[in-house]
């Protein structure tokens, strides 16, 4: 597939890609399957590519994630579906670029005074799995809307425990400027509520204990649901600023409070995997760990690291969207490292394949089923990946090539810089996007333009929700 893509005309390649996806679903019976395996998605907030031991962090200690990666499949080329929080979450849960659901735009994310939210017409993983007999729980940050129709229990989840939006929203009126990015933020600085099944149980939420309480909730549900198929969407509040860690972790990491919160999340991952082992369901539970976007670099010491990649959260440079991705299912997933190109939207079709369901035919799905890669070590169909900022397509990747049609730092300058011809980088030889080689490879730009045109001709933008 890899070579074919480059030799064929764009449309033929797209047809072959579509056929490959269709055929891979038609061949469902050939994939060895465990009856209705569980799915646990552990989703961090603003964790960078370079913030875990198994991704090269020299200072943040993540023994549980390192072990998860050693026992599972670690992706080098895994992407969040957007450069910031709300669109990224909408895309993960629906398998669709956020442009299709309208969950993206100039305001970038939902705020407490936003009127929009994930439209009821969107089908989440929880909704797709429900008729197949799955119970679903959301734990942690939601950030997909607070109004009827958009809330967790309205979007297919049977249980929900966590924050309705980011932990830096709803700040106290007298909060000093920059408090959220402080190394020692005030505990009562933000009036963000903690909700259980839509009801406020604590306000302001005590953020120092959130990771521990989320983890207890997850472990409790695993125990309770061990005899039935379930989907657990565990979306951590941290390491999004303001950073809080429990007493056991605060002040312990060489990387400061940012490292403390990541090390506590690592502890949490260990607790979840231990619970799955203890209940005897590890072999029939796919756990996927990833992040919603890159590190929030403008937060300085309170922001993470994108490792070798350029820029961070908010941008469509690699640092904004290339994130850790680790799949774990002992005895089912071959341990290793893969450089296959994959992204968060792939979890939707992967979940449906695991559960033995079909993709909904009423909506366009942008992800592909990862199970041939996870369980059989096969290559995925070659396909382009599109980097959106808000509702604008800024860049596209095809194989190792990435073209930027527009660039803009994640935060700061209000206007994007247009590039005609686009900037072109070879991510294999130049992962840090330092050497623009557009002039030497006009034929690659033609291919990428074709892929973009194909994609855009099939996109019907959803009603904007982030006004
Ligand atoms: Mg985020």
PDB file of C-alpha atoms in Angstrom, residues 316-317 385-387 392-397 402-408 416-425 444-453 456:
ATOM      1  CA  UNK A 316      -0.287  22.176  13.804  1.00  0.00           C
ATOM      2  CA  UNK A 317       3.453  21.672  13.951  1.00  0.00           C
ATOM      3  CA  UNK A 385      -3.696  12.699   7.942  1.00  0.00           C
ATOM      4  CA  UNK A 386      -5.041  16.250   8.109  1.00  0.00           C
ATOM      5  CA  UNK A 387      -4.024  18.828  10.692  1.00  0.00           C
ATOM      6  CA  UNK A 392      -9.171  25.494   8.900  1.00  0.00           C
ATOM      7  CA  UNK A 393      -6.995  22.791   7.392  1.00  0.00           C
ATOM      8  CA  UNK A 394      -3.423  23.933   8.025  1.00  0.00           C
ATOM      9  CA  UNK A 395      -1.339  20.915   7.032  1.00  0.00           C
ATOM     10  CA  UNK A 396      -1.465  17.377   5.689  1.00  0.00           C
ATOM     11  CA  UNK A 397       0.741  14.321   6.048  1.00  0.00           C
ATOM     12  CA  UNK A 402       4.077  16.808   5.547  1.00  0.00           C
ATOM     13  CA  UNK A 403       2.960  19.976   3.809  1.00  0.00           C
ATOM     14  CA  UNK A 404       2.016  23.143   5.701  1.00  0.00           C
ATOM     15  CA  UNK A 405      -0.402  25.387   3.834  1.00  0.00           C
ATOM     16  CA  UNK A 406      -0.573  27.714   6.821  1.00  0.00           C
ATOM     17  CA  UNK A 407       1.439  27.975  10.019  1.00  0.00           C
ATOM     18  CA  UNK A 408       0.850  29.834  13.250  1.00  0.00           C
ATOM     19  CA  UNK A 416      -1.708  32.605  10.315  1.00  0.00           C
ATOM     20  CA  UNK A 417       1.091  32.825   7.798  1.00  0.00           C
ATOM     21  CA  UNK A 418       0.031  31.500   4.388  1.00  0.00           C
ATOM     22  CA  UNK A 419       2.474  29.393   2.376  1.00  0.00           C
ATOM     23  CA  UNK A 420       2.228  29.160  -1.401  1.00  0.00           C
ATOM     24  CA  UNK A 421       3.736  26.817  -2.366  1.00  0.00           C
ATOM     25  CA  UNK A 422       3.249  25.010   0.933  1.00  0.00           C
ATOM     26  CA  UNK A 423       6.237  24.306   3.170  1.00  0.00           C
ATOM     27  CA  UNK A 424       7.284  20.675   2.874  1.00  0.00           C
ATOM     28  CA  UNK A 425       9.097  18.527   5.429  1.00  0.00           C
ATOM     29  CA  UNK A 444       5.016  15.392  -3.564  1.00  0.00           C
ATOM     30  CA  UNK A 445       3.134  18.646  -3.173  1.00  0.00           C
ATOM     31  CA  UNK A 446       0.924  17.648  -6.110  1.00  0.00           C
ATOM     32  CA  UNK A 447       0.109  14.364  -4.366  1.00  0.00           C
ATOM     33  CA  UNK A 448      -0.667  16.057  -1.079  1.00  0.00           C
ATOM     34  CA  UNK A 449      -2.841  18.675  -2.769  1.00  0.00           C
ATOM     35  CA  UNK A 450      -4.814  15.844  -4.381  1.00  0.00           C
ATOM     36  CA  UNK A 451      -5.301  14.145  -1.028  1.00  0.00           C
ATOM     37  CA  UNK A 452      -6.476  17.417   0.526  1.00  0.00           C
ATOM     38  CA  UNK A 453      -8.895  18.065  -2.344  1.00  0.00           C
ATOM     39  CA  UNK A 456     -12.333  18.449   1.466  1.00  0.00           C
TER      40      UNK A 456
END
